[in-house]
Every structure is written in structure tokens, then in C-alpha cells.
mmCIF file of C-alpha atoms in Angstrom:
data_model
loop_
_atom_site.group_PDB
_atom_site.id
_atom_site.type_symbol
_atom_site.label_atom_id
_atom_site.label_comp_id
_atom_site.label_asym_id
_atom_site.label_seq_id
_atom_site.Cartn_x
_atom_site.Cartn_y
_atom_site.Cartn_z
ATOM 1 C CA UNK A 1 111.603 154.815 125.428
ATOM 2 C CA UNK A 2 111.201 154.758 121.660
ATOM 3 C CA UNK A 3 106.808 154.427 120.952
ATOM 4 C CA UNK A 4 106.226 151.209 118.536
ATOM 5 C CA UNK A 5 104.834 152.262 115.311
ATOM 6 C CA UNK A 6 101.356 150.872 116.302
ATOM 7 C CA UNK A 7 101.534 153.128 119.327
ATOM 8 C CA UNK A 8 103.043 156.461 117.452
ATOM 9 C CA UNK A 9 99.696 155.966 114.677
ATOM 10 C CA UNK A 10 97.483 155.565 117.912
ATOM 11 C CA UNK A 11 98.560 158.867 119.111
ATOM 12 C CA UNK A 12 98.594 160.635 115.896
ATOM 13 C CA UNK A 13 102.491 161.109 115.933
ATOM 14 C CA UNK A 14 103.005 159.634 112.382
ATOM 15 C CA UNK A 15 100.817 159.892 109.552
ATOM 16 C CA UNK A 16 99.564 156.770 108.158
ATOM 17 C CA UNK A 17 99.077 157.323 104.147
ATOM 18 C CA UNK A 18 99.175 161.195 104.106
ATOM 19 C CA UNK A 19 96.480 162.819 102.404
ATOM 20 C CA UNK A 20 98.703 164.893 99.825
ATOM 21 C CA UNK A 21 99.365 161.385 98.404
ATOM 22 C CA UNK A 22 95.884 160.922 97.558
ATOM 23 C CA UNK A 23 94.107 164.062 97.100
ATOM 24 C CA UNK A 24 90.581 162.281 96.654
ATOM 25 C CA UNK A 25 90.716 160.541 99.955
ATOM 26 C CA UNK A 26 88.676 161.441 103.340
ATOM 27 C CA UNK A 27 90.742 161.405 106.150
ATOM 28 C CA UNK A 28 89.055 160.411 109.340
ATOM 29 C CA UNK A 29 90.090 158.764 112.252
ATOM 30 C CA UNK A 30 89.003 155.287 114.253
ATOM 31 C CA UNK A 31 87.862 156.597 118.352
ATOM 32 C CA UNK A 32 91.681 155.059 119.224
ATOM 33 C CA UNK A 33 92.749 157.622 117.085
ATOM 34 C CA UNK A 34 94.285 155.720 114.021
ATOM 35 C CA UNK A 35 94.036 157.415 110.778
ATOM 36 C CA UNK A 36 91.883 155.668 107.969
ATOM 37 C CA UNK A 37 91.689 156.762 104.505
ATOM 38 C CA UNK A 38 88.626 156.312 101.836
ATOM 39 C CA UNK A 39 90.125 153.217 100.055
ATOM 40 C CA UNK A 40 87.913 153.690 97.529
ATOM 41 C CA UNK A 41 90.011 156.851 96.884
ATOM 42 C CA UNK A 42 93.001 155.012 96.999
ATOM 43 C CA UNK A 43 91.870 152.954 94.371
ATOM 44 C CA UNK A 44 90.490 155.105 91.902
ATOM 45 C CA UNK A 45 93.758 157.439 92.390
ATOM 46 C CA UNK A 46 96.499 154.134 91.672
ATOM 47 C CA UNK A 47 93.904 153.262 88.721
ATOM 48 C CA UNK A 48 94.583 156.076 86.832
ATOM 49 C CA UNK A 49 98.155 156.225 87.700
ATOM 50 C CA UNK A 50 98.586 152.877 86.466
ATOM 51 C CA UNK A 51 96.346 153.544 83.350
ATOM 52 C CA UNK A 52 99.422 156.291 82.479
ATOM 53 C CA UNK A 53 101.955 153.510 82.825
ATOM 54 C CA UNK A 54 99.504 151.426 80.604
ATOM 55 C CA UNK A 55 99.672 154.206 77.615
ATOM 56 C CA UNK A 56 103.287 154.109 77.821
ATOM 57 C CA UNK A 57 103.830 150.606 77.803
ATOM 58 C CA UNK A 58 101.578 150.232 74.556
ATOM 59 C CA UNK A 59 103.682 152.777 72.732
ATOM 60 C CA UNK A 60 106.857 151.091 73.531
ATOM 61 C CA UNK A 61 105.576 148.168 72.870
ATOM 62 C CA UNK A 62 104.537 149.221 69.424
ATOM 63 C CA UNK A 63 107.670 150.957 68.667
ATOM 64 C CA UNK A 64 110.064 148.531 70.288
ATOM 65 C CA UNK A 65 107.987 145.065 69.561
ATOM 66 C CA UNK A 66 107.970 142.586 72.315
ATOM 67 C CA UNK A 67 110.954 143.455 74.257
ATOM 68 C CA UNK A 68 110.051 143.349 78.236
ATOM 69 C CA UNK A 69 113.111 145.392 79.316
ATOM 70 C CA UNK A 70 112.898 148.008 76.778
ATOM 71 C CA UNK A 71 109.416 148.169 77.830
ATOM 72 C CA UNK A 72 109.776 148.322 81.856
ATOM 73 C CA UNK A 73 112.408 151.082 81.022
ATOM 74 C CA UNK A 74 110.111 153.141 79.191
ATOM 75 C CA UNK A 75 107.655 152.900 82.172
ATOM 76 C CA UNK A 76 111.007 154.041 84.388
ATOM 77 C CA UNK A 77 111.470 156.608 82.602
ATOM 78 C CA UNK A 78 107.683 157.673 82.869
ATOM 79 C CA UNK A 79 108.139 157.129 86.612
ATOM 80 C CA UNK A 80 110.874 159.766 86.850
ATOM 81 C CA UNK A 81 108.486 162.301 85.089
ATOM 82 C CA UNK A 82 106.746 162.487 88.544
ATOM 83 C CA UNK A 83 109.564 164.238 90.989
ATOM 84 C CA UNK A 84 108.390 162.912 94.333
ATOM 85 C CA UNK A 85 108.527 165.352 97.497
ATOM 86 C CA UNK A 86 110.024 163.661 100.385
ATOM 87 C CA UNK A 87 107.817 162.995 103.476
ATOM 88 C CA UNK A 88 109.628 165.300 106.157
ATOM 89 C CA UNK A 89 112.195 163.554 107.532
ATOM 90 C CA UNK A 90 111.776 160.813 106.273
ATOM 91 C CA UNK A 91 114.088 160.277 102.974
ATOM 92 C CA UNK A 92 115.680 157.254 100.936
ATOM 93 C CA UNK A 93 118.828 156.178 102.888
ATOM 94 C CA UNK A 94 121.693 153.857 102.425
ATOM 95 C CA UNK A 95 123.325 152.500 104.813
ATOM 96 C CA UNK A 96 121.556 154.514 107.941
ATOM 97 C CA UNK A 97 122.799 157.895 105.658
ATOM 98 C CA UNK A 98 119.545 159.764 103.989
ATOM 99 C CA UNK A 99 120.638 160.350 99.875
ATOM 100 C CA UNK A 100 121.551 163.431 98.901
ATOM 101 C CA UNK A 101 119.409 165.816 96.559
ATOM 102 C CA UNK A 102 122.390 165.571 94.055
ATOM 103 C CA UNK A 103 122.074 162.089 93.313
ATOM 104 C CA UNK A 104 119.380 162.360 90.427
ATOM 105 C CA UNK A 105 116.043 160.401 90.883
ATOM 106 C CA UNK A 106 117.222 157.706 88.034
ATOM 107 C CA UNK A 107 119.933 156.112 90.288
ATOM 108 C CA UNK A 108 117.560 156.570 93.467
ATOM 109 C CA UNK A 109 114.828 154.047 91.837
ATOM 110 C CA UNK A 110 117.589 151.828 90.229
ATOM 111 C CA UNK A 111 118.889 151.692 93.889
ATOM 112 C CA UNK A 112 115.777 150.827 95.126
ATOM 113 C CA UNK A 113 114.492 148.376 92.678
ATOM 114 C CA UNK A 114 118.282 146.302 93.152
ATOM 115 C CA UNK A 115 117.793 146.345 97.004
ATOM 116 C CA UNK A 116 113.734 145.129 96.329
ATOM 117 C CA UNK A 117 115.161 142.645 93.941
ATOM 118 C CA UNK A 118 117.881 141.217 95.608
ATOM 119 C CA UNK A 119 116.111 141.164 98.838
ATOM 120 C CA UNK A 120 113.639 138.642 97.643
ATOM 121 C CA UNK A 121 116.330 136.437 95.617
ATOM 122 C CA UNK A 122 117.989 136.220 99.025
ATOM 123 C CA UNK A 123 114.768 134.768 100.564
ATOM 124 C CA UNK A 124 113.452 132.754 97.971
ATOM 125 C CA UNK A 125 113.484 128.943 98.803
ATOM 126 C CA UNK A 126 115.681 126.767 96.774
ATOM 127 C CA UNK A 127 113.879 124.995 93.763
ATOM 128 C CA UNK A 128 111.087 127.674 93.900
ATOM 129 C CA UNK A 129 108.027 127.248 91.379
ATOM 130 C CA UNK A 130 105.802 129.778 92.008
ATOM 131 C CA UNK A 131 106.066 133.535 92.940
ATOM 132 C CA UNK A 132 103.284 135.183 94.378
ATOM 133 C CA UNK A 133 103.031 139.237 94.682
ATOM 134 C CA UNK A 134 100.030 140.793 96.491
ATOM 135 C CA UNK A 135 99.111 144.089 95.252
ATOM 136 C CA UNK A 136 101.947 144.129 92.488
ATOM 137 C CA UNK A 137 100.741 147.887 90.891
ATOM 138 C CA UNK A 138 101.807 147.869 87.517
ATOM 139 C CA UNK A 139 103.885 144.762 87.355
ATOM 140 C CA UNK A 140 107.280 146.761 87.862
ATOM 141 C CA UNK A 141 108.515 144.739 90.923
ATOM 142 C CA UNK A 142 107.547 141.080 89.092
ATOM 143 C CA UNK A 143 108.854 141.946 85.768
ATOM 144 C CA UNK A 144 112.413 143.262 87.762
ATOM 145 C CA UNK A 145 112.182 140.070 89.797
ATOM 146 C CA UNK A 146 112.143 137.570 86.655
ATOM 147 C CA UNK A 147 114.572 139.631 84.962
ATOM 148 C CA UNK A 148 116.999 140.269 87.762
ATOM 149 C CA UNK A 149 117.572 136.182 87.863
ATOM 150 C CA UNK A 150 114.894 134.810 89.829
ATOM 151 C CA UNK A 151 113.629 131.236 88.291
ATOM 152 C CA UNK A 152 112.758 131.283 85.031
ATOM 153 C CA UNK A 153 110.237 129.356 84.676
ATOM 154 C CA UNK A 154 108.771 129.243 87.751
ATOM 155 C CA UNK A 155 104.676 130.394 87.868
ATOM 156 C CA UNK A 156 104.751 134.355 88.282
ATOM 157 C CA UNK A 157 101.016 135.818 89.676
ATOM 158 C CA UNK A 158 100.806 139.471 89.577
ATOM 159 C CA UNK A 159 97.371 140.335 92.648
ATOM 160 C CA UNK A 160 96.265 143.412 92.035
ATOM 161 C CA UNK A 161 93.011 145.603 93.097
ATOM 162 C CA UNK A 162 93.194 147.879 90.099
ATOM 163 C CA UNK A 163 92.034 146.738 86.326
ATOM 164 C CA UNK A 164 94.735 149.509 85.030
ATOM 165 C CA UNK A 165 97.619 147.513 86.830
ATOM 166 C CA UNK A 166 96.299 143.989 86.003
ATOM 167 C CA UNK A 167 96.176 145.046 82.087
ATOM 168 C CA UNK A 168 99.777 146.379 82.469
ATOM 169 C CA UNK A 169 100.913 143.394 83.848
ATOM 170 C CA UNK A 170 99.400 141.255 81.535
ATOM 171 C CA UNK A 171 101.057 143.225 78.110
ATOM 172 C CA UNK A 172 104.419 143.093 80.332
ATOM 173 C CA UNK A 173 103.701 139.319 80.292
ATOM 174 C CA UNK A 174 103.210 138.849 76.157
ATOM 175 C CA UNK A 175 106.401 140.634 75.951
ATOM 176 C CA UNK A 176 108.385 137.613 76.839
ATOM 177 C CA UNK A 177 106.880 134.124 75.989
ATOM 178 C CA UNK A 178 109.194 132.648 78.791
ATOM 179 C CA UNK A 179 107.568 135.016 81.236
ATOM 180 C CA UNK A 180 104.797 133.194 82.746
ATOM 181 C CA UNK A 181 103.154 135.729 84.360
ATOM 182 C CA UNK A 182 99.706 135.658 85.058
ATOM 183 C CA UNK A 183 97.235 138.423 87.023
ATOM 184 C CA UNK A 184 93.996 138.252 89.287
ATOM 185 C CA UNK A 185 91.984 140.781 91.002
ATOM 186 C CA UNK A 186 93.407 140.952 94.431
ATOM 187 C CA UNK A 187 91.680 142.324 97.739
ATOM 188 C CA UNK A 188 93.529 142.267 100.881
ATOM 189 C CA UNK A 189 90.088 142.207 102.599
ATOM 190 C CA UNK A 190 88.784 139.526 100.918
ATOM 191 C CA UNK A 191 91.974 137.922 99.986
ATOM 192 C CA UNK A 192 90.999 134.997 98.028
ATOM 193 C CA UNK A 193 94.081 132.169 96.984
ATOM 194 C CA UNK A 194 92.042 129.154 96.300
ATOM 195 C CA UNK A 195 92.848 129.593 92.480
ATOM 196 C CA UNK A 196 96.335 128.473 93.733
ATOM 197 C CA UNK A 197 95.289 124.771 94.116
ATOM 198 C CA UNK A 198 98.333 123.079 92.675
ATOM 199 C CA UNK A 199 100.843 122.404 95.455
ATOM 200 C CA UNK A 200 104.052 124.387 94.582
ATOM 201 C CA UNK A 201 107.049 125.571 96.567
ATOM 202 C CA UNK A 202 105.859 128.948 96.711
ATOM 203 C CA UNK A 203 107.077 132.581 97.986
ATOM 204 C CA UNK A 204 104.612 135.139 98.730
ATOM 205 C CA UNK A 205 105.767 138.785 98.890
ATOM 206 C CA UNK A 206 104.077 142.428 98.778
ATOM 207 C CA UNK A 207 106.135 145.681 98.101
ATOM 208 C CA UNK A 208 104.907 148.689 99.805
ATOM 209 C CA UNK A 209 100.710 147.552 99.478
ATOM 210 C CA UNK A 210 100.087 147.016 102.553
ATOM 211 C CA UNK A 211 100.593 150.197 103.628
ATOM 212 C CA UNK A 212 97.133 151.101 102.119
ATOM 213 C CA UNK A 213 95.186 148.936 104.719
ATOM 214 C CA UNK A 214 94.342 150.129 107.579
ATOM 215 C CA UNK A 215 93.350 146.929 109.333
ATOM 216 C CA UNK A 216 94.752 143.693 108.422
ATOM 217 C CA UNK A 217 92.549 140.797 109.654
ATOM 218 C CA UNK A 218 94.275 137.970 111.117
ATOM 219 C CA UNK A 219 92.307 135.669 108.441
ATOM 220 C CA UNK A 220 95.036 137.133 105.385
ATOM 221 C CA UNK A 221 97.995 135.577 107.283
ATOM 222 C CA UNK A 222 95.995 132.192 107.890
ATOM 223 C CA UNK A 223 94.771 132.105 104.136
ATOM 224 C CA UNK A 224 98.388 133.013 102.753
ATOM 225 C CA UNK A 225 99.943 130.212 104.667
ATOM 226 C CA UNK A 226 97.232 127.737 103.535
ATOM 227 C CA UNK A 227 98.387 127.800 99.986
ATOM 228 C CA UNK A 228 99.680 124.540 98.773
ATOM 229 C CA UNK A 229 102.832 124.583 98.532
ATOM 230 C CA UNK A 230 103.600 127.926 100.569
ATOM 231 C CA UNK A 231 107.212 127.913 101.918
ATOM 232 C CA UNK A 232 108.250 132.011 102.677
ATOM 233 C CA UNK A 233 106.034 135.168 102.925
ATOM 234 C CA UNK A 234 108.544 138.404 102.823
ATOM 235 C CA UNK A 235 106.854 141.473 103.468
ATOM 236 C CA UNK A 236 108.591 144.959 102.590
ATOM 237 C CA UNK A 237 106.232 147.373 103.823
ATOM 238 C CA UNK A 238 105.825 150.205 106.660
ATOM 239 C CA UNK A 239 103.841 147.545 108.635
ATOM 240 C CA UNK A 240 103.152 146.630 112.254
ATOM 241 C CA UNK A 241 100.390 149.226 113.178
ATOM 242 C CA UNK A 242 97.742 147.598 111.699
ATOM 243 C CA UNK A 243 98.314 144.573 113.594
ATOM 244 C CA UNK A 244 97.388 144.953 117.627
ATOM 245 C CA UNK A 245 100.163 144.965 119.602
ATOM 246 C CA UNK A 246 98.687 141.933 121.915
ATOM 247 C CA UNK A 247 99.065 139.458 118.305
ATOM 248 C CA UNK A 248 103.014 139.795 119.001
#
């Protein structure tokens, strides 16, 4: 029989967070045998990524004035600076079918960004007011969201750990006066919604964050569906070991 994921990161079969991504971190393992990184690490290496994104941003902003897509695309195009080495076997697919090497890296994150996108129009709750994205990086995923046709003027809240990705998100947001986007300092271990207090139909969502805990206590779920208002949570993440296997 196929292992579950929580299993195959138990026994070491799958790498949780590989170390090459983070070359800071400390690797070490919990006496089960589950691979923990030095989040620490992990936050001081997506701070200065996003601080990069930041610079760029600023320029384009200067040059271009306050034009949110011109902007986002000059961070895209920063993005595809970084070639990314595929993880082994495991590759972008479509459809079950891994992407070839000849399809540049521009249509790959266009691909992916319409399929993020898309994915959370599908399974946003009519009449929607607020949109809620835990660990939202540099504001890439939000800004896409409100510009791929998602309510416009619903409440946007960018939650992120990093100050390099809150400032991003917040010169994204004075780009466009209609977006209302607004940021807070986010920690999945301490995850804190209370500034939420107005009760509106709200979706929650995180985009590959997750991944960077190790443990998730059962108290995030609890607080996340205690927010006034909360209709959907959609989670798009390599997920499920960090959860024991008894919750399901």
C-alpha cells in the first residue's frame, strides 16, 4: 500500500523543506523521525528574498507611477531571474503529465498563478467581503487574486511573518486606490485574528506557507474558524504531515 505523507516524513522517505532551499537552516530531526528546520532561518532567508522583490517594486513604481499590474509584472519578471532546480521527481505537471524543460519558466509561473487564481475564485462564497491570506510572501498571490476578478471591493489582508513582504504588500496596495489591501504580522504559531472583529463573509486561504511549519497546533484551525464572519478556508499546500494521523 501507498505510505500517507505523514507516515513517508516519519520514516524519512520524503524531505520536508530541503535544506538546499534554505542554506542557513539546521536540519535536525524530532525522536519520530520528522524533519524540522531552524524557522528562524526560514525567516531571515524569505526576508531578504522579499526585500529584492521590494527594490524592484520601488523602481517600477517610480518609473511606471502607480500602476499595480505593471508593477506585479516587474516583480515576475524578477522572479524568473532565479531558474529554480526541480526537486527530483517531483516537477510542475498538468494534467497528471510533468512540463517539459522546453516550455520556458514565464509560461510555467503564468500557469501556475491562473490555476492558484482560479482555484480560489471557484471556492469563494457568493457575496464575499473579506479575503484573508496567511503567510501571503510578497503580496503576489493577493494582488493576482484582486486583479484576476475576485470582488472588488471586498477587504483584502495580506498575514505575513516577514517585514520585507508586509512593506511589499503594502506599496502593491497604494498602487491601486480601489485595492483595499491591508497587511499584519502573521505567525502561524501564535496566529492571532482578533483584529478581524467585524463580522464579514470571509474566505481564508494560504498558498504554499504552511509548508514551513513543522507542527500545526490544532488551536490555528479553531482560531481561523472563529472569525466573524468566516465561511471557507482553502488550503493549497503540501500538507497533512504535520497533522497526526489520529485528528483524521
Amino acid at each position: 500500500t501507498r505510505p500517507t505523507a505523514h507516515a513517508a516524513a516519519r520514516s524519512g522517505r520524503i524531505s520536508v523543506n530541503p535544506e538546499k532551499s534554505v542554506k542557513t537552516s539546521v536540519r535536525t530531526r524530532t525522536p519520530e523521525g520528522v524533519p524540522v528546520k531552524d524557522e528562524q532561518a526560514v525567516r531571515e532567508h524569505y526576508n531578504r528574498g522579499w526585500a529584492s522583490y521590494l527594490a524592484v517594486a520601488q523602481a517600477a513604481r517610480a518609473a511606471e507611477g502607480p500602476n499595480l499590474a505593471r508593477i506585479l509584472n516587474a516583480c515576475m519578471t524578477e522572479r524568473l531571474r532565479n531558474k529554480r532546480k526541480q526537486r527530483g521527481r517531483f516537477r510542475p505537471m498538468i494534467g497528471g503529465e510533468p512540463i517539459s524543460d522546453r516550455v520556458n519558466q514565464a509560461c510555467q509561473v503564468a500557469y501556475y498563478t491562473a490555476v492558484v487564481v482560479e482555484t480560489l475564485k471557484t471556492h469563494m462564497p457568493a457575496g464575499t467581503e473579506r479575503v484573508v491570506e496567511m503567510g501571503s510572501g510578497w503580496g503576489a498571490i493577493v494582488s493576482s487574486l484582486w486583479l484576476g476578478g475576485a470582488p472588488r471591493d471586498a477587504e483584502y489582508w495580506a498575514l505575513e511573518i516577514t517585514e520585507a513582504g508586509r512593506e511589499m504588500s503594502n506599496l502593491l496596495s497604494a498602487a491601486e486606490p480601489r485595492f483595499d489591501l491591508r497587511t499584519r504580522a502573521f505567525d502561524y504559531h501564535q496566529a492571532d485574528f482578533s483584529f478581524l472583529a467585524e463580522p464579514k463573509k470571509t474566505l481564508v486561504y494560504s498558498i504554499y506557507s504552511i509548508e514551513q511549519i513543522t507542527f500545526v497546533q490544532d488551536a490555528l484551525i479553531d482560531r481561523i474558524m472563529a472569525i466573524p464572519g468566516f465561511e471557507r478556508c482553502v488550503h493549497i499546500e503540501p500538507v497533512g504531515w504535520q497533522v497526526d494521523p489520529d485528528a483524521f
